[in-house]
Amino acid sequence: MKNIIFFGDSLTAGHGLRASESFPSLLQQRLDEQHLSYKAYNYGVSGETSAGGRQRLASVLARHPVDVFVLALGANDGIRGIPVRETTQNLQFIIDAVRRQYPQAQLVLAGLEFPFDLGPLGGHRLAHYAAEFKALFRTLAEKNSLPFVPFLLQGVLGRRELNLPDGVHPNPAGQKILAENVWQVLGPLLQQPVSS
């Protein structure tokens, strides 16, 4: 049995939902249906920033051997307006640490976009930040040659019927779409023969 670590924030944790409704749990169901011998571990922590993830990483890496590591952090950095350079450095630190400890592990990076409608704010500074924030994920993926989920919340962001009343966190139907977004990239990797 190989291990997939989902390392993220409330989007991964399935904030406000039953554990079985989070996208890592939904992906576990799909792995089981396809008889792929992987165990999905959900290390999503609500409210976590990339800096928090960096601090918690060592304890997670110590718990299980890592075969696949899905990195889905950064949303809370965006909400707090943390400088893109800092978020990038933290995510790079996490990528490097996983590679150092588990050189054979397959890493997957999930991208995010700034979660706000910038129209009413009219802030050019915010628009610039949003563009930089979105770009940081693709840049990191390319620099590190990582399989890349372009936008974790694709098809869910801004759709009231797919989110909890807070308008930010996906509801069970929204989590199903997140699972599909991740599977598009993750699925083909898991079905490849492992290169020795």
XYZ file of N, CA and C in Angstrom:
588
model
N 0.847 -1.197 0.000
C 0.000 0.000 0.000
C 0.879 1.241 0.000
N 0.626 2.135 -0.943
C 1.398 3.375 -0.999
C 0.588 4.506 -0.374
N 1.291 5.526 0.056
C 0.639 6.629 0.778
C 0.603 7.897 -0.057
N -0.579 8.526 -0.055
C -0.728 9.851 -0.659
C -1.019 10.829 0.471
N -0.172 11.825 0.606
C -0.372 12.858 1.623
C -0.998 14.076 0.956
N -2.165 14.474 1.438
C -2.797 15.714 0.980
C -2.505 16.777 2.031
N -1.697 17.746 1.661
C -1.183 18.720 2.622
C -1.742 20.086 2.250
N -2.708 20.553 3.053
C -3.366 21.797 2.672
C -4.045 22.483 3.839
N -5.062 23.283 3.491
C -5.780 24.084 4.484
C -7.240 23.628 4.560
N -8.141 24.563 4.842
C -9.552 24.190 5.020
C -10.170 23.579 3.768
N -9.653 23.945 2.589
C -10.194 23.382 1.351
C -9.934 21.883 1.305
N -8.752 21.484 1.794
C -8.381 20.063 1.864
C -9.074 19.392 3.041
N -9.118 20.091 4.165
C -9.705 19.524 5.388
C -11.192 19.238 5.210
N -11.837 19.999 4.301
C -13.287 19.868 4.152
C -13.997 20.621 5.262
N -13.589 21.871 5.476
C -14.131 22.728 6.535
C -15.662 22.691 6.557
N -16.203 22.416 7.739
C -17.653 22.441 7.919
C -18.376 21.203 7.423
N -17.623 20.202 6.955
C -18.244 18.991 6.398
C -17.816 17.768 7.198
N -18.466 16.639 6.942
C -17.991 15.373 7.508
C -16.674 15.005 6.830
N -15.831 14.303 7.552
C -14.519 13.913 6.999
C -14.695 13.174 5.679
N -15.741 12.364 5.590
C -15.956 11.547 4.383
C -16.326 12.391 3.163
N -16.652 13.679 3.381
C -17.067 14.546 2.272
C -15.914 15.378 1.708
N -14.746 15.318 2.349
C -13.598 16.094 1.869
C -13.054 15.463 0.591
N -12.403 16.264 -0.244
C -11.950 15.704 -1.525
C -10.910 14.593 -1.355
N -10.014 14.615 -0.337
C -9.128 13.451 -0.188
C -9.895 12.153 0.089
N -10.978 12.238 0.880
C -11.798 11.040 1.139
C -12.501 10.572 -0.126
N -12.979 11.525 -0.916
C -13.648 11.166 -2.174
C -12.653 10.508 -3.129
N -11.410 10.990 -3.113
C -10.383 10.374 -3.966
C -10.037 8.977 -3.463
N -10.084 8.776 -2.151
C -9.838 7.425 -1.615
C -10.897 6.454 -2.147
N -12.147 6.901 -2.188
C -13.213 6.049 -2.730
C -12.896 5.673 -4.183
N -12.402 6.655 -4.941
C -12.095 6.392 -6.345
C -10.911 5.423 -6.472
N -9.914 5.591 -5.626
C -8.755 4.682 -5.637
C -9.211 3.252 -5.354
N -10.108 3.123 -4.373
C -10.617 1.798 -4.001
C -11.406 1.181 -5.160
N -12.246 2.014 -5.785
C -13.058 1.510 -6.907
C -12.163 1.011 -8.044
N -11.035 1.668 -8.227
C -10.145 1.305 -9.339
C -9.063 0.307 -8.902
N -9.189 -0.170 -7.676
C -8.245 -1.163 -7.149
C -6.795 -0.672 -7.225
N -6.621 0.624 -6.940
C -5.269 1.187 -6.870
C -4.864 1.173 -5.397
N -3.738 0.548 -5.097
C -3.419 0.334 -3.675
C -2.699 1.544 -3.079
N -3.495 2.596 -2.903
C -3.013 3.826 -2.272
C -3.911 4.167 -1.097
N -3.297 4.721 -0.055
C -4.046 5.204 1.106
C -3.910 6.714 1.138
N -5.039 7.416 1.127
C -5.033 8.879 1.160
C -5.076 9.370 2.604
N -4.144 10.234 2.947
C -4.124 10.856 4.279
C -4.441 12.333 4.124
N -5.427 12.800 4.889
C -5.840 14.193 4.810
C -5.142 14.999 5.905
N -4.124 15.750 5.488
C -3.465 16.672 6.408
C -3.821 18.108 6.052
N -5.119 18.348 5.968
C -5.611 19.714 5.774
C -5.918 20.316 7.136
N -5.466 21.540 7.363
C -5.723 22.247 8.631
C -6.363 23.592 8.297
N -7.574 23.794 8.791
C -8.289 25.033 8.487
C -7.500 26.250 8.974
N -7.471 27.269 8.129
C -6.818 28.526 8.485
C -5.315 28.533 8.269
N -4.765 27.418 7.817
C -3.314 27.353 7.734
C -2.747 28.138 6.549
N -1.657 28.830 6.831
C -0.913 29.544 5.790
C 0.252 28.674 5.333
N 0.947 29.139 4.312
C 2.133 28.396 3.853
C 3.194 28.354 4.954
N 3.279 29.425 5.759
C 4.255 29.442 6.863
C 3.890 28.388 7.909
N 2.587 28.248 8.200
C 2.136 27.230 9.145
C 2.445 25.833 8.619
N 2.234 25.637 7.330
C 2.526 24.346 6.710
C 3.999 24.012 6.808
N 4.815 25.025 6.593
C 6.268 24.839 6.671
C 6.671 24.364 8.063
N 6.024 24.943 9.081
C 6.357 24.570 10.473
C 5.872 23.161 10.816
N 4.770 22.747 10.229
C 4.162 21.468 10.596
C 4.658 20.315 9.738
N 5.381 20.632 8.687
C 5.753 19.620 7.700
C 6.540 18.454 8.293
N 7.552 18.754 9.088
C 8.437 17.690 9.594
C 7.652 16.628 10.345
N 6.673 17.054 11.147
C 5.904 16.076 11.936
C 5.047 15.201 11.017
N 4.551 15.757 9.920
C 3.747 14.972 8.977
C 4.641 13.984 8.226
N 5.803 14.453 7.782
C 6.707 13.576 7.027
C 7.231 12.430 7.890
N 7.245 12.635 9.199
C 7.745 11.593 10.107
C 6.709 10.486 10.333
N 5.452 10.735 9.980
C 4.389 9.766 10.315
C 4.280 8.591 9.372
N 4.469 8.820 8.102
C 4.296 7.745 7.108
C 5.341 7.927 6.030
N 5.766 6.829 5.410
C 6.539 6.985 4.172
C 5.650 7.698 3.147
N 6.225 8.561 2.350
C 5.454 9.342 1.384
C 5.746 8.843 -0.029
N 4.697 8.426 -0.734
C 4.833 8.034 -2.141
C 4.355 9.140 -3.068
N 3.289 9.810 -2.641
C 2.753 10.941 -3.408
C 2.424 12.043 -2.405
N 2.784 13.272 -2.755
C 2.553 14.409 -1.856
C 1.843 15.488 -2.660
N 0.589 15.779 -2.282
C -0.204 16.793 -2.982
C -0.197 18.059 -2.132
N 0.436 19.091 -2.646
C 0.600 20.353 -1.914
C -0.474 21.329 -2.355
N -1.348 21.699 -1.407
C -2.479 22.583 -1.728
C -2.595 23.680 -0.677
N -1.527 24.441 -0.522
C -1.533 25.543 0.444
C -1.416 26.876 -0.285
N -1.839 27.929 0.392
C -1.659 29.273 -0.152
C -2.910 30.131 -0.108
N -4.088 29.492 -0.010
C -5.328 30.282 -0.028
C -5.356 31.306 1.098
N -4.931 30.895 2.303
C -4.975 31.824 3.437
C -3.913 32.912 3.324
N -2.827 32.610 2.637
C -1.833 33.657 2.351
C -2.491 34.732 1.495
N -3.233 34.276 0.473
C -3.902 35.227 -0.413
C -4.914 36.080 0.320
N -5.706 35.443 1.178
C -6.735 36.170 1.925
C -6.090 37.217 2.836
N -4.930 36.880 3.382
C -4.258 37.814 4.302
C -3.335 38.787 3.592
N -3.189 38.621 2.286
C -2.317 39.534 1.545
C -0.844 39.373 1.872
N -0.452 38.167 2.258
C 0.959 37.896 2.545
C 1.755 38.077 1.247
N 2.917 38.727 1.312
C 3.680 38.953 0.081
C 3.925 37.650 -0.685
N 3.746 37.730 -1.996
C 3.874 36.558 -2.858
C 5.249 35.914 -2.700
N 6.273 36.741 -2.506
C 7.632 36.222 -2.349
C 7.707 35.276 -1.148
N 7.031 35.659 -0.056
C 7.045 34.825 1.166
C 6.330 33.494 0.927
N 5.161 33.567 0.309
C 4.402 32.340 0.008
C 5.242 31.423 -0.876
N 5.871 32.002 -1.884
C 6.699 31.223 -2.814
C 7.840 30.540 -2.063
N 8.504 31.294 -1.179
C 9.631 30.720 -0.417
C 9.163 29.576 0.476
N 8.018 29.749 1.110
C 7.505 28.700 1.995
C 7.144 27.437 1.214
N 6.480 27.614 0.078
C 6.092 26.450 -0.726
C 7.337 25.756 -1.289
N 8.325 26.546 -1.693
C 9.566 25.953 -2.195
C 10.273 25.166 -1.093
N 10.244 25.700 0.121
C 10.840 25.009 1.264
C 10.171 23.642 1.456
N 8.824 23.621 1.363
C 8.074 22.370 1.541
C 8.443 21.372 0.437
N 8.484 21.840 -0.796
C 8.842 20.969 -1.927
C 10.239 20.379 -1.710
N 11.186 21.244 -1.342
C 12.576 20.793 -1.139
C 12.668 19.776 -0.010
N 11.934 20.034 1.083
C 11.997 19.142 2.250
C 11.428 17.763 1.912
N 10.318 17.730 1.176
C 9.722 16.442 0.778
C 10.703 15.696 -0.125
N 11.289 16.406 -1.073
C 12.224 15.763 -2.011
C 13.469 15.238 -1.295
N 13.907 15.975 -0.296
C 15.103 15.554 0.440
C 14.820 14.264 1.204
N 13.670 14.236 1.878
C 13.357 13.084 2.724
C 12.840 11.892 1.926
N 12.100 12.170 0.847
C 11.510 11.096 0.033
C 11.816 11.379 -1.442
N 13.066 11.139 -1.857
C 13.468 11.500 -3.224
C 12.627 10.818 -4.301
N 12.061 9.649 -3.990
C 11.257 8.927 -4.995
C 9.813 9.416 -5.049
N 9.409 10.227 -4.082
C 7.995 10.628 -4.007
C 7.614 11.491 -5.204
N 6.376 11.317 -5.640
C 5.817 12.149 -6.704
C 5.115 13.325 -6.044
N 5.511 14.535 -6.392
C 4.838 15.719 -5.850
C 3.861 16.276 -6.869
N 2.736 16.765 -6.372
C 1.748 17.430 -7.221
C 1.439 18.772 -6.556
N 1.416 19.837 -7.343
C 1.102 21.160 -6.799
C -0.277 21.594 -7.280
N -1.098 22.048 -6.338
C -2.419 22.591 -6.688
C -2.332 24.109 -6.692
N -2.755 24.702 -7.788
C -2.736 26.159 -7.899
C -4.012 26.781 -7.362
N -3.896 28.061 -7.030
C -5.048 28.810 -6.523
C -5.084 30.164 -7.203
N -6.255 30.748 -7.182
C -6.389 32.117 -7.656
C -6.971 32.924 -6.520
N -6.737 34.196 -6.584
C -7.204 35.075 -5.529
C -8.716 34.960 -5.401
N -9.196 34.684 -4.190
C -10.602 34.279 -4.076
C -11.619 35.399 -4.052
N -11.221 36.619 -4.357
C -12.214 37.684 -4.250
C -12.551 38.280 -5.594
N -13.777 38.751 -5.698
C -14.162 39.553 -6.836
C -13.551 40.928 -6.588
N -12.639 41.327 -7.456
C -11.917 42.578 -7.202
C -12.699 43.804 -7.667
N -13.800 43.569 -8.409
C -14.569 44.687 -8.958
C -14.924 45.756 -7.956
N -15.680 45.394 -6.895
C -16.151 46.416 -5.955
C -14.993 47.097 -5.223
N -13.884 46.407 -5.083
C -12.767 46.998 -4.346
C -12.023 47.981 -5.245
N -12.094 47.696 -6.549
C -11.494 48.617 -7.513
C -10.010 48.852 -7.292
N -9.373 48.015 -6.485
C -7.976 48.303 -6.133
C -7.029 47.791 -7.192
N -6.279 48.691 -7.799
C -5.280 48.258 -8.785
C -4.189 47.459 -8.092
N -3.889 47.854 -6.862
C -2.867 47.147 -6.095
C -3.326 45.710 -5.869
N -4.604 45.560 -5.547
C -5.154 44.218 -5.329
C -5.147 43.416 -6.626
N -5.480 44.062 -7.721
C -5.504 43.365 -9.005
C -4.095 42.881 -9.344
N -3.103 43.712 -9.057
C -1.711 43.344 -9.314
C -1.323 42.161 -8.421
N -1.729 42.237 -7.152
C -1.431 41.149 -6.214
C -2.092 39.851 -6.694
N -3.346 39.963 -7.128
C -4.085 38.772 -7.574
C -3.371 38.106 -8.744
N -2.863 38.905 -9.675
C -2.166 38.357 -10.842
C -0.864 37.676 -10.411
N -0.135 38.333 -9.510
C 1.128 37.764 -9.010
C 0.870 36.474 -8.232
N -0.180 36.509 -7.429
C -0.523 35.356 -6.586
C -0.859 34.154 -7.470
N -1.695 34.373 -8.476
C -2.079 33.277 -9.374
C -0.841 32.704 -10.076
N 0.053 33.605 -10.500
C 1.218 33.191 -11.286
C 2.224 32.391 -10.465
N 2.276 32.631 -9.149
C 3.328 31.998 -8.336
C 3.249 30.478 -8.408
N 2.033 29.925 -8.512
C 1.874 28.469 -8.491
C 2.409 27.837 -9.777
N 2.045 28.430 -10.918
C 2.529 27.865 -12.185
C 4.050 27.993 -12.270
N 4.568 29.129 -11.814
C 6.017 29.353 -11.829
C 6.729 28.289 -10.997
N 6.187 28.022 -9.802
C 6.779 26.989 -8.929
C 6.700 25.612 -9.578
N 5.561 25.315 -10.182
C 5.374 24.009 -10.810
C 6.384 23.825 -11.944
N 6.563 24.873 -12.735
C 7.497 24.781 -13.867
C 8.932 24.673 -13.373
N 9.281 25.499 -12.399
C 10.652 25.497 -11.871
C 11.022 24.125 -11.309
N 10.058 23.468 -10.677
C 10.315 22.186 -10.018
C 9.861 20.977 -10.846
N 9.392 21.241 -12.080
C 8.873 20.178 -12.966
C 7.819 19.325 -12.262
N 6.832 19.988 -11.668
C 5.791 19.271 -10.919
C 4.516 19.154 -11.751
N 3.844 17.994 -11.678
C 2.479 17.926 -12.211
C 1.649 18.994 -11.494
N 0.777 19.663 -12.244
C 0.154 20.892 -11.742
C -1.355 20.863 -11.961
N -2.095 21.071 -10.871
C -3.549 21.277 -10.938
C -3.715 22.795 -11.061
N -4.092 23.320 -12.229
C -4.011 24.774 -12.421
C -4.819 25.581 -11.409
N -6.015 25.105 -11.062
C -6.847 25.885 -10.132
C -7.732 24.918 -9.355
N -7.391 24.728 -8.097
C -8.106 23.764 -7.248
C -9.611 24.032 -7.227
N -9.999 25.307 -7.189
C -11.412 25.675 -7.049
C -12.115 25.901 -8.395
N -11.499 25.424 -9.476
C -12.098 25.568 -10.812
C -13.533 25.041 -10.805
N -14.464 25.863 -11.260
C -15.856 25.426 -11.350
C -16.639 25.543 -10.051
N -15.950 25.937 -8.964
C -16.612 26.021 -7.652
C -16.612 27.455 -7.124
N -15.505 28.153 -7.334
C -15.374 29.518 -6.813
C -16.490 30.414 -7.330
N -17.141 31.095 -6.395
C -18.157 32.063 -6.783
C -19.513 31.467 -7.123
N -19.646 30.135 -7.026
C -20.951 29.527 -7.320
C -21.636 29.183 -6.007
N -22.659 29.947 -5.680
C -23.308 29.854 -4.369
C -23.792 28.435 -4.077
N -24.306 27.753 -5.115
C -24.886 26.422 -4.882
C -23.818 25.367 -4.570
N -22.548 25.695 -4.788
C -21.472 24.726 -4.541
C -20.646 25.062 -3.298
N -21.070 26.121 -2.590
C -20.316 26.543 -1.405
C -21.213 26.594 -0.176
N -20.570 26.533 0.982
C -21.288 26.711 2.242
C -21.804 28.146 2.300
N -22.695 28.444 3.261
C -23.242 29.803 3.340
C -22.168 30.900 3.439
N -20.950 30.551 3.919
C -19.904 31.582 4.008
C -19.392 32.012 2.631
N -19.774 31.257 1.588
C -19.378 31.635 0.239
C -17.918 31.351 -0.102
N -17.186 30.779 0.846
C -15.743 30.565 0.667
C -15.407 29.080 0.593
N -16.075 28.285 1.442
C -15.710 26.870 1.558
C -16.675 25.995 0.761
N -16.155 25.084 -0.056
C -17.026 24.221 -0.845
C -17.912 23.341 0.040
N -19.156 23.141 -0.413
C -20.059 22.202 0.253
C -19.779 20.803 -0.322
N -20.544 19.772 0.086
C -20.236 18.424 -0.427
C -20.215 18.342 -1.958
N -21.139 19.052 -2.620
C -21.156 19.034 -4.093
C -19.903 19.723 -4.641
N -19.482 20.789 -3.971
C -18.268 21.505 -4.384
C -17.027 20.652 -4.196
N -16.980 19.917 -3.092
C -15.820 19.052 -2.837
C -15.695 17.976 -3.918
N -16.837 17.520 -4.438
C -16.784 16.516 -5.522
C -16.066 17.092 -6.745
N -16.297 18.376 -7.012
C -15.633 19.014 -8.155
C -14.142 19.190 -7.869
N -13.791 19.549 -6.617
C -12.371 19.634 -6.251
C -11.702 18.280 -6.465
N -12.382 17.215 -6.052
C -11.827 15.867 -6.222
C -11.564 15.598 -7.708
N -12.506 16.002 -8.554
C -12.358 15.797 -10.002
C -11.195 16.627 -10.549
N -11.082 17.876 -10.089
C -9.986 18.749 -10.540
C -8.627 18.128 -10.213
N -8.513 17.561 -9.014
C -7.245 16.952 -8.592
C -7.025 15.642 -9.350
N -8.091 14.862 -9.514
C -7.968 13.548 -10.165
C -7.481 13.669 -11.614
N -7.876 14.756 -12.282
C -7.448 14.966 -13.678
C -5.927 14.868 -13.794
N -5.229 15.347 -12.761
C -3.763 15.356 -12.773
C -3.196 14.153 -12.020
N -3.822 13.840 -10.894
C -3.312 12.771 -10.020
C -3.562 11.383 -10.614
N -4.748 11.173 -11.148
C -5.139 9.857 -11.658
C -4.126 9.250 -12.626
N -3.771 9.995 -13.679
C -2.812 9.436 -14.645
C -1.460 9.081 -14.013
N -1.042 9.842 -12.998
C 0.246 9.551 -12.347
C 0.192 8.219 -11.609
N -0.947 7.942 -10.981
C -1.067 6.741 -10.149
C -1.206 5.497 -11.009
N -1.642 5.679 -12.228
C -1.863 4.523 -13.095
C -0.625 4.172 -13.921
N 0.416 5.020 -13.807
C 1.650 4.728 -14.533
C 2.428 3.641 -13.786
N 3.157 2.821 -14.523
C 4.071 1.908 -13.824
C 5.148 2.748 -13.135
N 5.501 2.352 -11.928
C 6.492 3.119 -11.163
C 7.872 2.859 -11.759
N 8.572 3.965 -12.050
C 9.940 3.780 -12.566
C 10.866 3.501 -11.397
N 11.737 2.522 -11.555
C 12.601 2.161 -10.427
C 13.833 3.027 -10.425
